[in-house]
Coordinates of C-alpha atoms in Angstrom, one line a residue:
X1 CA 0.0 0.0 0.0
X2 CA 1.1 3.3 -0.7
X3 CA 1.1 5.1 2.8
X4 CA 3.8 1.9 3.7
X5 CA 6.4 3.7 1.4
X6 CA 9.2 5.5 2.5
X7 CA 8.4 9.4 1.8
X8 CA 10.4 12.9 1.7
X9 CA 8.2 14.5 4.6
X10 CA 8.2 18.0 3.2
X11 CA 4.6 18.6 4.8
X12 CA 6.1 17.9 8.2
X13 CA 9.4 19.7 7.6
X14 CA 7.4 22.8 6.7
X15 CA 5.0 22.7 9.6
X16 CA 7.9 21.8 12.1
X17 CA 10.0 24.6 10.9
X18 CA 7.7 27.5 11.2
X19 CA 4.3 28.2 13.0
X20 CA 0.6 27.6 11.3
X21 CA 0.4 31.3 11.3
X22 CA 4.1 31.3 9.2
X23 CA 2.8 28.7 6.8
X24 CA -0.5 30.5 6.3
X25 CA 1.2 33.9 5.5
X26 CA 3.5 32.0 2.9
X27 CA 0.5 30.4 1.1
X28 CA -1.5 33.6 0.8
X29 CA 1.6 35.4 -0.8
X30 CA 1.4 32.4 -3.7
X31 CA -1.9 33.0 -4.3
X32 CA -1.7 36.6 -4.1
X33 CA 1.1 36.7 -6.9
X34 CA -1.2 34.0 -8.9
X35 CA -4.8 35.6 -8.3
X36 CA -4.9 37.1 -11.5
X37 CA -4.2 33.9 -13.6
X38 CA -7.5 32.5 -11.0
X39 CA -9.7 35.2 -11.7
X40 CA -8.6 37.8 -14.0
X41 CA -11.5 40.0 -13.1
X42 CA -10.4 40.4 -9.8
X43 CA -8.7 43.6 -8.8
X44 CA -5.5 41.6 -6.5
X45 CA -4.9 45.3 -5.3
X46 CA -8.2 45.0 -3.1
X47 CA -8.7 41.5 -2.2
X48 CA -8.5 39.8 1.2
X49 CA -7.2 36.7 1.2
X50 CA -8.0 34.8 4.7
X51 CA -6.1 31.2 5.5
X52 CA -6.8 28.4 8.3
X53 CA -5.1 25.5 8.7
X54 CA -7.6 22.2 8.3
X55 CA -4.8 19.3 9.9
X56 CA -4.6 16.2 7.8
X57 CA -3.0 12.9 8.7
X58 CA -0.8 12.3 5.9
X59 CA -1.1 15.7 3.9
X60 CA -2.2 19.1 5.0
X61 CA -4.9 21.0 3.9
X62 CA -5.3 24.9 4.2
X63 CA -8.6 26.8 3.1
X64 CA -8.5 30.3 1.5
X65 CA -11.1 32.6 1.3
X66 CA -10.6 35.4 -1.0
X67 CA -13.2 38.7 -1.1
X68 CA -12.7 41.8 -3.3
X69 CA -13.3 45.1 -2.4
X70 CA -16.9 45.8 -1.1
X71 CA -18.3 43.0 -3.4
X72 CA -20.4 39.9 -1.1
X73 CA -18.9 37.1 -3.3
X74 CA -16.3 35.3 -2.1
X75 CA -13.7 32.4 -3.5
X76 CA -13.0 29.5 -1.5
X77 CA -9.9 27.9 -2.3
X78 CA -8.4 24.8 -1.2
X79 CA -4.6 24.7 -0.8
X80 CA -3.1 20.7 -0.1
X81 CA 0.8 20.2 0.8
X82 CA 1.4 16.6 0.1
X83 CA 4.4 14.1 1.2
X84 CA 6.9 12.8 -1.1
X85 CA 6.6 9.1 -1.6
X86 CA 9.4 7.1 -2.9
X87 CA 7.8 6.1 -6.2
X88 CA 5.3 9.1 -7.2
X89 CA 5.1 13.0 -6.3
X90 CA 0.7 12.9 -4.7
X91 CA 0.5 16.5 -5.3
X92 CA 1.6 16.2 -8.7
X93 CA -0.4 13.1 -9.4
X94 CA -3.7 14.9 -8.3
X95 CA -3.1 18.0 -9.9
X96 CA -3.2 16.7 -13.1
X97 CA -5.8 14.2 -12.5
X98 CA -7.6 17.1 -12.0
X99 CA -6.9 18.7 -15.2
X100 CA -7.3 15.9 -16.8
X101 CA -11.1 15.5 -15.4
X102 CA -12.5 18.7 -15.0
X103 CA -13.8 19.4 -18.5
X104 CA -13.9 15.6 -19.6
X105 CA -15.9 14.3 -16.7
X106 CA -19.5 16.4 -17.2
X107 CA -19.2 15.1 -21.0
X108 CA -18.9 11.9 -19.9
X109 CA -21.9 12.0 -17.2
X110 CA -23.5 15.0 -17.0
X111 CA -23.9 15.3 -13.0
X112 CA -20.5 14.1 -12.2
X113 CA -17.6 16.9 -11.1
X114 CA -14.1 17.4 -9.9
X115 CA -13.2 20.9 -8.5
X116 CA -11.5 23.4 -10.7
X117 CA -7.3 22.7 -10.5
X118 CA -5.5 26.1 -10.1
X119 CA -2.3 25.9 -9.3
X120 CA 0.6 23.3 -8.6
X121 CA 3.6 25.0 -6.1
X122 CA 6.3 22.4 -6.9
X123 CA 8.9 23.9 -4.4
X124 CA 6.2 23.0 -1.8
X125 CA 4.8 19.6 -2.8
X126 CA 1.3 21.7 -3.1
X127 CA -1.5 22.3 -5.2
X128 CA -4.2 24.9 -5.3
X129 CA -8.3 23.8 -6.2
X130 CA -11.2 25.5 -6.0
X131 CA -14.3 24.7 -3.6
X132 CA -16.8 22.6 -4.5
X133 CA -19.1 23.1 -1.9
X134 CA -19.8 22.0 1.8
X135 CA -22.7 19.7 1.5
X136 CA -20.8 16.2 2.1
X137 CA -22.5 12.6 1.1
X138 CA -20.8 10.9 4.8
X139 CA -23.1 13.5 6.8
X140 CA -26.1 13.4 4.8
X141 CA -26.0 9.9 4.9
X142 CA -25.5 9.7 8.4
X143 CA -28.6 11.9 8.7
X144 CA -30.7 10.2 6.4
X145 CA -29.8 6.5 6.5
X146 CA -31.7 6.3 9.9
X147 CA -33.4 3.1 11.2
X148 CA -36.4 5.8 12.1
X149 CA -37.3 6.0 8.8
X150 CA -38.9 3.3 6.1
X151 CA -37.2 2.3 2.9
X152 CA -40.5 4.1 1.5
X153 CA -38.5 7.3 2.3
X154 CA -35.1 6.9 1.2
X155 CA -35.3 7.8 -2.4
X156 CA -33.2 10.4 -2.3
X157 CA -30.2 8.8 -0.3
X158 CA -30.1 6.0 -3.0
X159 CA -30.2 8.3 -5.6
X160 CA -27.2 9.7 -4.1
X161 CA -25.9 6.3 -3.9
X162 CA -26.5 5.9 -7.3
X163 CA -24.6 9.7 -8.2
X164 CA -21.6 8.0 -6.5
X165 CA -21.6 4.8 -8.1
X166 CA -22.1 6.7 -11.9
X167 CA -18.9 9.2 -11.3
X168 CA -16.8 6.2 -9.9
X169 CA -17.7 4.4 -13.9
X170 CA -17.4 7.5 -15.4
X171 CA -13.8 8.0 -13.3
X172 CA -12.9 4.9 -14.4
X173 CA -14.4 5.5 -18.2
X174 CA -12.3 7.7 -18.8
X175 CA -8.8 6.8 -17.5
X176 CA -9.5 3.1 -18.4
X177 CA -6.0 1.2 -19.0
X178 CA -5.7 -0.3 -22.3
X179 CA -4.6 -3.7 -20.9
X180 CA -6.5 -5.5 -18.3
X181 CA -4.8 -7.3 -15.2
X182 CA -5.1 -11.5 -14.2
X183 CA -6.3 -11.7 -10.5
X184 CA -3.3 -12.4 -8.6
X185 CA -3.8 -14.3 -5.4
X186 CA -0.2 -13.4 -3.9
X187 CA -0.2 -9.7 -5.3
X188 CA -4.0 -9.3 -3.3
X189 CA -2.5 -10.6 -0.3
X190 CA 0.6 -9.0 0.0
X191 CA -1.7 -6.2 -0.6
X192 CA -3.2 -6.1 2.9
X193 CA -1.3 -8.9 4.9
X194 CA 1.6 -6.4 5.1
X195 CA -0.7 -3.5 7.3
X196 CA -2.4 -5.9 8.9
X197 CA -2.8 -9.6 9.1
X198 CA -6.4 -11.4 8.6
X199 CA -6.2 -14.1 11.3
X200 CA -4.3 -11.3 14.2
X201 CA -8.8 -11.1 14.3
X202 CA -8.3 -14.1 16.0
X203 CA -7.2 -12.1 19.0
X204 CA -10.0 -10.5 19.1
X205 CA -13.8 -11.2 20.0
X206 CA -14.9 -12.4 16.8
X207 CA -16.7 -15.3 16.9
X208 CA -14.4 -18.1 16.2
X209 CA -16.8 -19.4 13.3
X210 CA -16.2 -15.6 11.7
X211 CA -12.4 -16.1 12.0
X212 CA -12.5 -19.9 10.6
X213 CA -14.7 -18.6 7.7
X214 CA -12.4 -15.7 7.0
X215 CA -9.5 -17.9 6.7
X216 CA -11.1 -20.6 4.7
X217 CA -12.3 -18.3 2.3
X218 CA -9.2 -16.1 1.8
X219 CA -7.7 -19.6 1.3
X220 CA -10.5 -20.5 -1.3
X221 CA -8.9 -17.1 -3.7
X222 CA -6.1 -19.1 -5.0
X223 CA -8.4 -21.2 -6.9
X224 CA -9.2 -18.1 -8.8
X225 CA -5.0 -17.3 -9.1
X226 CA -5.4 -15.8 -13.1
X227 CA -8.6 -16.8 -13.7
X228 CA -10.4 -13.7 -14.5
X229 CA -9.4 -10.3 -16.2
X230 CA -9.6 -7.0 -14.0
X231 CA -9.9 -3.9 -15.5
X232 CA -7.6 -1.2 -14.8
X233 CA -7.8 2.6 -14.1
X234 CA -6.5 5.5 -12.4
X235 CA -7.2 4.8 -8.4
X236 CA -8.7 7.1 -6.8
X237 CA -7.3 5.6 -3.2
X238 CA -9.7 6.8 -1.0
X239 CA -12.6 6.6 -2.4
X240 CA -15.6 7.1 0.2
X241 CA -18.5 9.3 1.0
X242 CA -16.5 11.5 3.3
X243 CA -14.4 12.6 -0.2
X244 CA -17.8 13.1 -2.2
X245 CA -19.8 16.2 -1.9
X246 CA -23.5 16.8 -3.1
X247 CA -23.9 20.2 -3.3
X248 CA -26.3 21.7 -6.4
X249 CA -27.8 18.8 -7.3
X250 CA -24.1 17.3 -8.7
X251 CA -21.6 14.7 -7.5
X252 CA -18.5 16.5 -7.1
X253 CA -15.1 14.2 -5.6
X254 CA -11.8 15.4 -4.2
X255 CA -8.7 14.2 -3.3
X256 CA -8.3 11.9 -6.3
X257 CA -4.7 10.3 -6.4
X258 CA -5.0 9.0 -9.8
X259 CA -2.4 6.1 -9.9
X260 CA -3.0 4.5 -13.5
X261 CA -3.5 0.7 -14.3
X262 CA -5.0 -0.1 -11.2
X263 CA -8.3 -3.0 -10.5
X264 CA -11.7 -1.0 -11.0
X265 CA -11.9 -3.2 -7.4
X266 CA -9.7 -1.0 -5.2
X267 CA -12.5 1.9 -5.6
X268 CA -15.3 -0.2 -6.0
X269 CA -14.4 -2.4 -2.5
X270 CA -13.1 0.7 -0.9
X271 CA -16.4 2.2 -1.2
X272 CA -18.1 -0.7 -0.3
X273 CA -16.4 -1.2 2.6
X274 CA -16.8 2.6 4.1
X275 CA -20.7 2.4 3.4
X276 CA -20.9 -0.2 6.1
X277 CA -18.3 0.6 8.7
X278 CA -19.2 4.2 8.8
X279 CA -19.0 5.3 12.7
X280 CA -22.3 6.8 13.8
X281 CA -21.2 7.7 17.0
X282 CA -22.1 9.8 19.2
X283 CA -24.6 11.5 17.3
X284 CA -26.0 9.0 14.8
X285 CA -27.3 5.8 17.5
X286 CA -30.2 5.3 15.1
X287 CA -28.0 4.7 11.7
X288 CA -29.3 1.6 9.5
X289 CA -26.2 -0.7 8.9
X290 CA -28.3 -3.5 8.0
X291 CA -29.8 -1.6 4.9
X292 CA -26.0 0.1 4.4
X293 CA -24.8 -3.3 3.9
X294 CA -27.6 -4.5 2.1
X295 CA -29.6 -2.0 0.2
X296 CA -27.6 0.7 -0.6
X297 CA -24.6 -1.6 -1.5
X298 CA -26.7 -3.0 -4.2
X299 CA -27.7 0.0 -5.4
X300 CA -24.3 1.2 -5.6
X301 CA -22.8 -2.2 -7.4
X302 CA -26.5 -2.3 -9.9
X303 CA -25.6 1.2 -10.8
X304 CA -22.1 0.8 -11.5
X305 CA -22.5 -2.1 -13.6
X306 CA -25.7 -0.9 -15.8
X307 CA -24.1 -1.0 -19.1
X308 CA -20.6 -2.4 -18.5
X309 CA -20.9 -5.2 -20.8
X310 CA -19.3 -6.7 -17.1
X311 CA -20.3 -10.2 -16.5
X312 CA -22.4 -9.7 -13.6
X313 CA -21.3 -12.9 -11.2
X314 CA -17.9 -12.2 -11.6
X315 CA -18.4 -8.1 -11.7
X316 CA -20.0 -8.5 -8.3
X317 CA -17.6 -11.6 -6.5
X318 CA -14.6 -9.1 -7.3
X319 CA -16.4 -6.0 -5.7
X320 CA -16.8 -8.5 -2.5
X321 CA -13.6 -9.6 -2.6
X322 CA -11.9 -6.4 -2.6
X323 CA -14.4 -4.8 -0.3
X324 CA -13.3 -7.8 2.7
X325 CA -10.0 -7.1 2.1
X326 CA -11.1 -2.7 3.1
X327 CA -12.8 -4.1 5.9
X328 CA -10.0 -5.8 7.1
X329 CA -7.9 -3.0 6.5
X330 CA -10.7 -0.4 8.1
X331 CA -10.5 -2.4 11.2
X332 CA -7.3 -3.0 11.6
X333 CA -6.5 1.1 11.0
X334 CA -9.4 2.6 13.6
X335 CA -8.0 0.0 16.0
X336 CA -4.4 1.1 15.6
X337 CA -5.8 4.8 15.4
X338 CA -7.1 4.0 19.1
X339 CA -4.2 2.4 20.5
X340 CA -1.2 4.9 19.1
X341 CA -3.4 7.8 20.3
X342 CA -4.4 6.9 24.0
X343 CA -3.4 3.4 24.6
X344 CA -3.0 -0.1 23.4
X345 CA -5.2 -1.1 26.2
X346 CA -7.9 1.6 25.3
X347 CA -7.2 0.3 21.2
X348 CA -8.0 -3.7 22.6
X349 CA -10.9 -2.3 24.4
X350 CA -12.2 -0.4 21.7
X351 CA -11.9 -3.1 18.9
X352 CA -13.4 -6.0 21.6
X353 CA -16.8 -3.7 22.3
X354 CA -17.2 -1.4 19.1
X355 CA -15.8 -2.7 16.4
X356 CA -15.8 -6.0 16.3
X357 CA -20.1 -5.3 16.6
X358 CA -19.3 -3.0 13.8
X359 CA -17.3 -4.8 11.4
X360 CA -18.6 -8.9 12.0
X361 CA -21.5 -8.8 10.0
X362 CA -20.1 -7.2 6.6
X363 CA -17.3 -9.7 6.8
X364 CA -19.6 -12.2 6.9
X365 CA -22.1 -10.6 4.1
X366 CA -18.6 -10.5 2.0
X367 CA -17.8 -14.1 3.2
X368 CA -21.0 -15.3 2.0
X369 CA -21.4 -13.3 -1.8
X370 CA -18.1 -14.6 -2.3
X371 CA -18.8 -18.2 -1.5
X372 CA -21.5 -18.3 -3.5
X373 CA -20.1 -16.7 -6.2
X374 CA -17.0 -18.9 -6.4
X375 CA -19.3 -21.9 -6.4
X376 CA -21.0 -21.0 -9.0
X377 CA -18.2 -20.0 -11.4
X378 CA -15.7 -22.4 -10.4

């Protein structure tokens, strides 16, 4: 995975070197000096450009809002300073993903949005994108996905469900690799064994028939070692509802690595994945997981392949597949998150009596499309 890779921690030598306020004052001087190539009607000479830092675990993201003279509209720009992996540049990667998806992907389907790329600072690791609103699908379906209300009264959340699983084929559409990929049972793995291994749930409170299942069927993959062709794309990485925002009636996504020739199954899985172990507390008790897990996970994977020319059984064991292996990594990184941040005792407690509730029956939904798909094309 790519967070495992040695990086060039810019973002951290920047911050540790000088104060927020420091950073701040050096990021509004760029897009002073650039405002013009932004929004050439803008008279730079009487603008206010206001900065805040928003934290980030791997990069850091700053948000700029810019007024001009006595006028009431105001830009919001969205400044991100990105780490230097080993093999790729992120900030460099997005940037042009961006560019590359701005104009192309309302042509493609109609609804579907990126926000506007302005600038890449390559001294800084940094790029520059404008807002594209503040209406986010994780809160709304928080909100709305509520075991208060009947399945009568959902339409618009699935529709939204529906947004997200249209841009993720149009994403996809359009940075398709020629060349499609064999499933490879050691590559898919090595993929996920590395961060965290599947049977360490054995020291947990799973039931011990979850644990023996999850083996037996991770075991079961290598009968499918080449068997089937995955289509490739760019990656998004992190593709989930807390990166998708709803605003105006559109789908609009952010923060959209864009690694090429990777399975359509990393997004699809991801997304998956986050749908059902979305944490609802404190605020949310009443949150529906069993129709997250089953509902609006089918309407996401009938949406996305509606005129693939996908064959469906194996379209939807290769979503499940890669969405057990994101559960398995979602678990193991909100109990690690726990442990390195209070304690490893208060991590152990908080996996044993949250997220083991949380996370058992999605395995086991995963476990069981999988099993029956194998069976049936094997």
């Amino acid at each position: 995975m790519i967070q495992n890779a040695e990086t060039q921690s810019n973002v951290q030598a920047i911050e540790r070197s000088l104060t927020k306020k420091d950073v701040i004052a050096i990021l509004t001087q760029r897009l002073q000096d650039n405002l013009n190539s932004y929004y050439p009607d803008l008279d730079k000479n009487r603008t206010l450009i206001t900065g805040k830092s928003l934290g980030g675990h791997v990069a850091s993201t700053y948000r700029f809002e810019i007024k001009s003279g006595n006028s009431s509209k105001k830009y919001i720009i969205f400044l991100k300073l990105c780490p230097i992996f080993e093999a790729l540049n992120p900030a460099l990667m997005e940037y042009q993903t961006l560019q590359l998806l701005y104009h192309k992907m309302p042509l493609i389907q109609e609804d579907c949005h990126v926000p506007r790329p302005l600038d890449y600072f390559p001294d800084l690791h940094a790029y520059a994108m404008e807002s594209v609103g503040t209406k986010n699908l994780r809160e709304y379906l928080l909100k709305n996905n509520s075991r208060l209300r009947g399945d009568d009264s959902i339409n618009e959340l699935l529709d939204l469900v529906s947004g997200s699983a249209n841009w993720l084929r149009a994403f996809h559409k359009i940075t398709m690799s020629v060349k499609s990929i064999k499933f490879n049972y050691e590559a898919f793995i090595k993929s996920f064994v590395e961060e965290f291994d599947y049977r360490s749930l054995s020291n947990f409170r799973f039931p011990k028939s979850t644990v023996d299942r999850l083996e037996d069927t991770i075991k079961s993959l290598s009968s499918l070692n080449g068997v089937f062709d995955m289509p490739c794309a760019k990656w998004h990485w992190d593709y989930t509802p807390g990166h998708i925002f709803i605003d105006n009636n559109k789908i609009s996504v952010i923060d959209i690595l864009g690694l090429d020739n990777t399975p359509i199954y990393e997004d699809i899985g991801h997304f998956l994945s986050a749908l059902t172990s979305i944490n609802n507390l404190p605020f949310y008790l009443f949150f529906d997981f069993k129709r997250a897990k089953d509902r609006l996970c089918n309407q996401f994977i009938n949406t996305y392949f509606h005129d693939t020319g996908y064959q469906k059984d194996e379209f939807v064991l290769l979503s499940n597949i890669y969405r057990l292996k994101y559960l398995i990594i979602y678990f193991s990184g909100q109990y690690k998150m726990i442990s390195q941040k209070l304690h490893p005792l208060a991590g152990s407690a908080f996996a044993n009596l949250r997220l083991v509730r949380l996370f058992n029956e999605p395995i086991l939904q995963a476990i069981d499309e999988i099993t029956k798909r194998i069976k049936k094309l094997i």
